[in-house]
Amino acid sequence: MLSVFRREARRNPDDNMRWLWLTYLVAADMWDDQTLHELAERAVQAAREIGALHFLPQALTYRAAVHVYAGEFDAAATLVEESDAILKVTGNSYFGFAVTLLRAWRGGAEAPAQMEAAAEWVSTWGEGRGISQCLYMSALVHNALGRYQDALDYAERACGHDDLGVTGFALIELVEAAAYSRAPEAATIALRQLEERATASGTDWALGVLA
């Protein structure tokens, strides 16, 4: 499905912009970094070319997240700043996903509080998948800080609803947190679920995660 959409998106940029919110999440769920890169890059290019200021901040956010996954934090920060600048001018809704993801991966002593603030902000409009994203990022942060029991709690909650584009990433944190929290049964169950997802995908990213 993703390969078909990628092919069609080259012919019809409007479809790419219209369906990016869904195809991006499917690609993330499959650890398909090539599709993530191509869809986000084409969306940004199309939005710039036609002057779609209502859509460009969203496209920039998705493209920034791809940079984060690639470890290109400075590039991600530049796109987040551009997105924020446009939103201030247009007055459209703020997209907080990429900046929160960037803060989680950059870490630091202030990161846990930033994740809590993001979760509280998302919960104000009841966006379930957004809450799961914040829980996953909190698990990532606490694992990085060696707070494995806290990370385990966040990761288990993040995996509670099998949210598209979230659960696979959260399972990675769950395996690590459970292993260091001396919870081998939880780690084994999570690893089994991760293996099912990664082998079904078969991308280098997915198999690297599994390894």
PDB file of C-alpha atoms in Angstrom:
ATOM      1  CA  MET A   1       0.000   0.000   0.000  1.00  0.00           C
ATOM      2  CA  LEU A   2       2.762   2.438   0.945  1.00  0.00           C
ATOM      3  CA  SER A   3       4.689   1.821  -2.271  1.00  0.00           C
ATOM      4  CA  VAL A   4       1.539   2.481  -4.298  1.00  0.00           C
ATOM      5  CA  PHE A   5       0.863   5.689  -2.400  1.00  0.00           C
ATOM      6  CA  ARG A   6       4.453   6.849  -2.832  1.00  0.00           C
ATOM      7  CA  ARG A   7       4.140   6.339  -6.575  1.00  0.00           C
ATOM      8  CA  GLU A   8       0.830   8.185  -6.753  1.00  0.00           C
ATOM      9  CA  ALA A   9       2.098  10.987  -4.507  1.00  0.00           C
ATOM     10  CA  ARG A  10       4.750  11.809  -7.096  1.00  0.00           C
ATOM     11  CA  ARG A  11       1.997  12.356  -9.653  1.00  0.00           C
ATOM     12  CA  ASN A  12      -0.503  14.112  -7.411  1.00  0.00           C
ATOM     13  CA  PRO A  13       0.995  16.256  -4.612  1.00  0.00           C
ATOM     14  CA  ASP A  14      -2.504  17.147  -3.408  1.00  0.00           C
ATOM     15  CA  ASP A  15      -3.137  13.527  -2.422  1.00  0.00           C
ATOM     16  CA  ASN A  16       0.139  13.448  -0.532  1.00  0.00           C
ATOM     17  CA  MET A  17      -0.833  16.529   1.451  1.00  0.00           C
ATOM     18  CA  ARG A  18      -4.363  15.259   2.042  1.00  0.00           C
ATOM     19  CA  TRP A  19      -3.363  11.822   3.322  1.00  0.00           C
ATOM     20  CA  LEU A  20       0.042  12.470   4.889  1.00  0.00           C
ATOM     21  CA  TRP A  21      -1.389  12.323   8.413  1.00  0.00           C
ATOM     22  CA  LEU A  22      -2.340   8.659   7.815  1.00  0.00           C
ATOM     23  CA  THR A  23       0.363   7.364   5.483  1.00  0.00           C
ATOM     24  CA  TYR A  24       3.076   8.847   7.689  1.00  0.00           C
ATOM     25  CA  LEU A  25       1.759   6.946  10.704  1.00  0.00           C
ATOM     26  CA  VAL A  26       1.527   3.685   8.746  1.00  0.00           C
ATOM     27  CA  ALA A  27       5.114   4.114   7.537  1.00  0.00           C
ATOM     28  CA  ALA A  28       6.271   4.834  11.089  1.00  0.00           C
ATOM     29  CA  ASP A  29       4.441   1.750  12.328  1.00  0.00           C
ATOM     30  CA  MET A  30       6.327  -0.289   9.704  1.00  0.00           C
ATOM     31  CA  TRP A  31       9.699   1.381  10.461  1.00  0.00           C
ATOM     32  CA  ASP A  32       9.798   2.333   6.783  1.00  0.00           C
ATOM     33  CA  ASP A  33      12.257   5.207   6.933  1.00  0.00           C
ATOM     34  CA  GLN A  34      12.535   5.531   3.163  1.00  0.00           C
ATOM     35  CA  THR A  35       8.795   6.168   2.843  1.00  0.00           C
ATOM     36  CA  LEU A  36       8.807   8.523   5.831  1.00  0.00           C
ATOM     37  CA  HIS A  37      11.559  10.561   4.236  1.00  0.00           C
ATOM     38  CA  GLU A  38      10.009  10.658   0.780  1.00  0.00           C
ATOM     39  CA  LEU A  39       6.459  11.494   1.853  1.00  0.00           C
ATOM     40  CA  ALA A  40       7.519  14.231   4.267  1.00  0.00           C
ATOM     41  CA  GLU A  41      10.039  15.725   1.848  1.00  0.00           C
ATOM     42  CA  ARG A  42       7.523  15.804  -1.014  1.00  0.00           C
ATOM     43  CA  ALA A  43       4.858  17.302   1.229  1.00  0.00           C
ATOM     44  CA  VAL A  44       7.162  20.146   2.273  1.00  0.00           C
ATOM     45  CA  GLN A  45       8.202  20.736  -1.332  1.00  0.00           C
ATOM     46  CA  ALA A  46       4.614  20.786  -2.594  1.00  0.00           C
ATOM     47  CA  ALA A  47       3.436  23.091   0.188  1.00  0.00           C
ATOM     48  CA  ARG A  48       6.261  25.531  -0.542  1.00  0.00           C
ATOM     49  CA  GLU A  49       5.639  25.507  -4.291  1.00  0.00           C
ATOM     50  CA  ILE A  50       1.916  26.291  -4.059  1.00  0.00           C
ATOM     51  CA  GLY A  51       2.202  28.512  -0.985  1.00  0.00           C
ATOM     52  CA  ALA A  52      -0.006  26.302   1.208  1.00  0.00           C
ATOM     53  CA  LEU A  53       0.679  28.057   4.496  1.00  0.00           C
ATOM     54  CA  HIS A  54      -2.188  26.195   6.147  1.00  0.00           C
ATOM     55  CA  PHE A  55      -0.426  22.872   5.481  1.00  0.00           C
ATOM     56  CA  LEU A  56       3.283  23.750   5.453  1.00  0.00           C
ATOM     57  CA  PRO A  57       3.700  23.807   9.273  1.00  0.00           C
ATOM     58  CA  GLN A  58       2.288  20.287   9.490  1.00  0.00           C
ATOM     59  CA  ALA A  59       4.556  19.054   6.695  1.00  0.00           C
ATOM     60  CA  LEU A  60       7.555  20.692   8.372  1.00  0.00           C
ATOM     61  CA  THR A  61       6.645  18.942  11.617  1.00  0.00           C
ATOM     62  CA  TYR A  62       6.584  15.541   9.977  1.00  0.00           C
ATOM     63  CA  ARG A  63       9.849  16.257   8.162  1.00  0.00           C
ATOM     64  CA  ALA A  64      11.438  17.397  11.425  1.00  0.00           C
ATOM     65  CA  ALA A  65      10.450  14.108  13.074  1.00  0.00           C
ATOM     66  CA  VAL A  66      12.163  12.178  10.277  1.00  0.00           C
ATOM     67  CA  HIS A  67      15.326  14.166  11.007  1.00  0.00           C
ATOM     68  CA  VAL A  68      15.028  13.234  14.695  1.00  0.00           C
ATOM     69  CA  TYR A  69      14.780   9.526  13.851  1.00  0.00           C
ATOM     70  CA  ALA A  70      17.934   9.954  11.747  1.00  0.00           C
ATOM     71  CA  GLY A  71      19.761  11.665  14.622  1.00  0.00           C
ATOM     72  CA  GLU A  72      19.858  14.993  12.760  1.00  0.00           C
ATOM     73  CA  PHE A  73      18.729  17.137  15.669  1.00  0.00           C
ATOM     74  CA  ASP A  74      19.915  20.514  14.391  1.00  0.00           C
ATOM     75  CA  ALA A  75      18.090  20.045  11.094  1.00  0.00           C
ATOM     76  CA  ALA A  76      14.948  19.068  13.004  1.00  0.00           C
ATOM     77  CA  ALA A  77      15.192  22.135  15.241  1.00  0.00           C
ATOM     78  CA  THR A  78      15.459  24.428  12.208  1.00  0.00           C
ATOM     79  CA  LEU A  79      12.235  23.047  10.712  1.00  0.00           C
ATOM     80  CA  VAL A  80      10.413  23.247  14.053  1.00  0.00           C
ATOM     81  CA  GLU A  81      11.387  26.913  14.324  1.00  0.00           C
ATOM     82  CA  GLU A  82      10.117  27.583  10.808  1.00  0.00           C
ATOM     83  CA  SER A  83       6.831  25.829  11.539  1.00  0.00           C
ATOM     84  CA  ASP A  84       6.351  27.842  14.739  1.00  0.00           C
ATOM     85  CA  ALA A  85       7.096  31.114  12.926  1.00  0.00           C
ATOM     86  CA  ILE A  86       4.452  30.399  10.290  1.00  0.00           C
ATOM     87  CA  LEU A  87       1.865  29.427  12.895  1.00  0.00           C
ATOM     88  CA  LYS A  88       2.432  32.659  14.790  1.00  0.00           C
ATOM     89  CA  VAL A  89       1.622  34.599  11.621  1.00  0.00           C
ATOM     90  CA  THR A  90      -1.338  32.510  10.450  1.00  0.00           C
ATOM     91  CA  GLY A  91      -2.824  31.814  13.881  1.00  0.00           C
ATOM     92  CA  ASN A  92      -3.427  28.147  13.023  1.00  0.00           C
ATOM     93  CA  SER A  93      -3.244  25.318  15.539  1.00  0.00           C
ATOM     94  CA  TYR A  94       0.146  24.503  17.027  1.00  0.00           C
ATOM     95  CA  PHE A  95       1.846  21.180  16.181  1.00  0.00           C
ATOM     96  CA  GLY A  96       3.796  20.002  19.223  1.00  0.00           C
ATOM     97  CA  PHE A  97       4.797  16.478  18.208  1.00  0.00           C
ATOM     98  CA  ALA A  98       8.163  17.161  16.591  1.00  0.00           C
ATOM     99  CA  VAL A  99       9.460  19.547  19.241  1.00  0.00           C
ATOM    100  CA  THR A 100       8.459  17.118  22.009  1.00  0.00           C
ATOM    101  CA  LEU A 101      10.125  14.233  20.185  1.00  0.00           C
ATOM    102  CA  LEU A 102      13.244  16.350  19.707  1.00  0.00           C
ATOM    103  CA  ARG A 103      13.361  17.245  23.392  1.00  0.00           C
ATOM    104  CA  ALA A 104      12.931  13.601  24.361  1.00  0.00           C
ATOM    105  CA  TRP A 105      15.809  12.443  22.171  1.00  0.00           C
ATOM    106  CA  ARG A 106      18.071  15.293  23.213  1.00  0.00           C
ATOM    107  CA  GLY A 107      17.324  14.469  26.835  1.00  0.00           C
ATOM    108  CA  GLY A 108      18.694  16.414  29.773  1.00  0.00           C
ATOM    109  CA  ALA A 109      17.563  17.004  33.321  1.00  0.00           C
ATOM    110  CA  GLU A 110      14.594  19.103  32.195  1.00  0.00           C
ATOM    111  CA  ALA A 111      13.261  16.484  29.765  1.00  0.00           C
ATOM    112  CA  PRO A 112      10.938  14.602  32.206  1.00  0.00           C
ATOM    113  CA  ALA A 113       9.134  17.823  33.150  1.00  0.00           C
ATOM    114  CA  GLN A 114       8.827  18.745  29.461  1.00  0.00           C
ATOM    115  CA  MET A 115       7.212  15.389  28.716  1.00  0.00           C
ATOM    116  CA  GLU A 116       4.767  15.829  31.577  1.00  0.00           C
ATOM    117  CA  ALA A 117       3.835  19.287  30.313  1.00  0.00           C
ATOM    118  CA  ALA A 118       3.323  17.948  26.801  1.00  0.00           C
ATOM    119  CA  ALA A 119       1.085  15.141  28.069  1.00  0.00           C
ATOM    120  CA  GLU A 120      -1.007  17.588  30.053  1.00  0.00           C
ATOM    121  CA  TRP A 121      -1.311  19.874  27.034  1.00  0.00           C
ATOM    122  CA  VAL A 122      -2.424  17.017  24.734  1.00  0.00           C
ATOM    123  CA  SER A 123      -4.919  15.710  27.286  1.00  0.00           C
ATOM    124  CA  THR A 124      -6.784  19.037  27.260  1.00  0.00           C
ATOM    125  CA  TRP A 125      -8.480  18.043  24.007  1.00  0.00           C
ATOM    126  CA  GLY A 126      -8.518  14.292  24.665  1.00  0.00           C
ATOM    127  CA  GLU A 127      -6.296  13.145  21.804  1.00  0.00           C
ATOM    128  CA  GLY A 128      -5.723   9.531  22.790  1.00  0.00           C
ATOM    129  CA  ARG A 129      -2.889   8.780  20.378  1.00  0.00           C
ATOM    130  CA  GLY A 130      -1.192  12.035  21.365  1.00  0.00           C
ATOM    131  CA  ILE A 131      -1.300  10.964  25.001  1.00  0.00           C
ATOM    132  CA  SER A 132       0.232   7.603  24.075  1.00  0.00           C
ATOM    133  CA  GLN A 133       2.989   9.426  22.174  1.00  0.00           C
ATOM    134  CA  CYS A 134       3.823  11.461  25.256  1.00  0.00           C
ATOM    135  CA  LEU A 135       3.860   8.307  27.384  1.00  0.00           C
ATOM    136  CA  TYR A 136       6.255   6.661  24.924  1.00  0.00           C
ATOM    137  CA  MET A 137       8.538   9.696  24.947  1.00  0.00           C
ATOM    138  CA  SER A 138       8.444   9.773  28.748  1.00  0.00           C
ATOM    139  CA  ALA A 139       9.528   6.130  28.763  1.00  0.00           C
ATOM    140  CA  LEU A 140      12.381   6.971  26.388  1.00  0.00           C
ATOM    141  CA  VAL A 141      13.537   9.832  28.610  1.00  0.00           C
ATOM    142  CA  HIS A 142      13.395   7.819  31.828  1.00  0.00           C
ATOM    143  CA  ASN A 143      15.261   4.897  30.272  1.00  0.00           C
ATOM    144  CA  ALA A 144      17.971   7.319  29.171  1.00  0.00           C
ATOM    145  CA  LEU A 145      18.220   8.642  32.728  1.00  0.00           C
ATOM    146  CA  GLY A 146      18.379   5.149  34.210  1.00  0.00           C
ATOM    147  CA  ARG A 147      14.989   5.468  35.896  1.00  0.00           C
ATOM    148  CA  TYR A 148      13.872   2.082  34.681  1.00  0.00           C
ATOM    149  CA  GLN A 149      10.890   1.491  36.942  1.00  0.00           C
ATOM    150  CA  ASP A 150       9.365   4.805  35.897  1.00  0.00           C
ATOM    151  CA  ALA A 151      10.172   4.014  32.276  1.00  0.00           C
ATOM    152  CA  LEU A 152       8.449   0.655  32.616  1.00  0.00           C
ATOM    153  CA  ASP A 153       5.285   2.285  33.921  1.00  0.00           C
ATOM    154  CA  TYR A 154       5.203   4.829  31.091  1.00  0.00           C
ATOM    155  CA  ALA A 155       5.972   2.228  28.427  1.00  0.00           C
ATOM    156  CA  GLU A 156       3.271  -0.159  29.603  1.00  0.00           C
ATOM    157  CA  ARG A 157       0.720   2.646  29.535  1.00  0.00           C
ATOM    158  CA  ALA A 158       1.912   3.734  26.095  1.00  0.00           C
ATOM    159  CA  CYS A 159       1.346   0.205  24.772  1.00  0.00           C
ATOM    160  CA  GLY A 160      -2.123  -0.025  26.291  1.00  0.00           C
ATOM    161  CA  HIS A 161      -4.132   0.949  23.209  1.00  0.00           C
ATOM    162  CA  ASP A 162      -2.018  -0.174  20.219  1.00  0.00           C
ATOM    163  CA  ASP A 163      -1.995   3.307  18.727  1.00  0.00           C
ATOM    164  CA  LEU A 164      -0.805   3.629  15.147  1.00  0.00           C
ATOM    165  CA  GLY A 165       2.749   4.904  14.894  1.00  0.00           C
ATOM    166  CA  VAL A 166       3.334   4.664  18.656  1.00  0.00           C
ATOM    167  CA  THR A 167       3.187   1.117  19.977  1.00  0.00           C
ATOM    168  CA  GLY A 168       6.175  -0.254  18.070  1.00  0.00           C
ATOM    169  CA  PHE A 169       8.428   2.480  19.446  1.00  0.00           C
ATOM    170  CA  ALA A 170       7.004   2.066  22.931  1.00  0.00           C
ATOM    171  CA  LEU A 171       7.703  -1.676  22.873  1.00  0.00           C
ATOM    172  CA  ILE A 172      11.405  -0.926  22.416  1.00  0.00           C
ATOM    173  CA  GLU A 173      11.388   1.125  25.604  1.00  0.00           C
ATOM    174  CA  LEU A 174       9.292  -1.490  27.386  1.00  0.00           C
ATOM    175  CA  VAL A 175      11.799  -4.270  26.673  1.00  0.00           C
ATOM    176  CA  GLU A 176      14.694  -2.170  27.961  1.00  0.00           C
ATOM    177  CA  ALA A 177      12.852  -0.892  31.025  1.00  0.00           C
ATOM    178  CA  ALA A 178      11.567  -4.334  31.985  1.00  0.00           C
ATOM    179  CA  ALA A 179      14.993  -5.934  31.571  1.00  0.00           C
ATOM    180  CA  TYR A 180      16.649  -3.401  33.860  1.00  0.00           C
ATOM    181  CA  SER A 181      13.728  -3.499  36.306  1.00  0.00           C
ATOM    182  CA  ARG A 182      14.167  -7.254  36.731  1.00  0.00           C
ATOM    183  CA  ALA A 183      10.784  -7.958  35.186  1.00  0.00           C
ATOM    184  CA  PRO A 184      11.769 -10.741  32.751  1.00  0.00           C
ATOM    185  CA  GLU A 185       8.206 -11.850  32.027  1.00  0.00           C
ATOM    186  CA  ALA A 186       7.171  -8.359  30.913  1.00  0.00           C
ATOM    187  CA  ALA A 187      10.357  -8.060  28.851  1.00  0.00           C
ATOM    188  CA  THR A 188       9.764 -11.430  27.176  1.00  0.00           C
ATOM    189  CA  ILE A 189       6.162 -10.623  26.253  1.00  0.00           C
ATOM    190  CA  ALA A 190       7.128  -7.212  24.875  1.00  0.00           C
ATOM    191  CA  LEU A 191      10.036  -8.668  22.919  1.00  0.00           C
ATOM    192  CA  ARG A 192       7.741 -11.271  21.362  1.00  0.00           C
ATOM    193  CA  GLN A 193       5.343  -8.536  20.245  1.00  0.00           C
ATOM    194  CA  LEU A 194       8.228  -6.462  18.936  1.00  0.00           C
ATOM    195  CA  GLU A 195       9.557  -9.448  16.995  1.00  0.00           C
ATOM    196  CA  GLU A 196       6.164  -9.993  15.319  1.00  0.00           C
ATOM    197  CA  ARG A 197       6.042  -6.385  14.186  1.00  0.00           C
ATOM    198  CA  ALA A 198       9.663  -6.117  13.093  1.00  0.00           C
ATOM    199  CA  THR A 199       9.736  -9.334  11.080  1.00  0.00           C
ATOM    200  CA  ALA A 200       6.428  -8.455   9.418  1.00  0.00           C
ATOM    201  CA  SER A 201       7.976  -5.162   8.323  1.00  0.00           C
ATOM    202  CA  GLY A 202      11.359  -6.540   7.309  1.00  0.00           C
ATOM    203  CA  THR A 203      12.992  -3.132   6.763  1.00  0.00           C
ATOM    204  CA  ASP A 204      16.580  -2.565   7.828  1.00  0.00           C
ATOM    205  CA  TRP A 205      15.336  -0.198  10.517  1.00  0.00           C
ATOM    206  CA  ALA A 206      12.873  -2.756  11.876  1.00  0.00           C
ATOM    207  CA  LEU A 207      15.405  -5.588  11.909  1.00  0.00           C
ATOM    208  CA  GLY A 208      17.999  -3.300  13.467  1.00  0.00           C
ATOM    209  CA  VAL A 209      15.570  -2.422  16.234  1.00  0.00           C
ATOM    210  CA  LEU A 210      14.883  -6.102  16.828  1.00  0.00           C
ATOM    211  CA  ALA A 211      18.597  -6.935  16.951  1.00  0.00           C
TER     212      ALA A 211
END
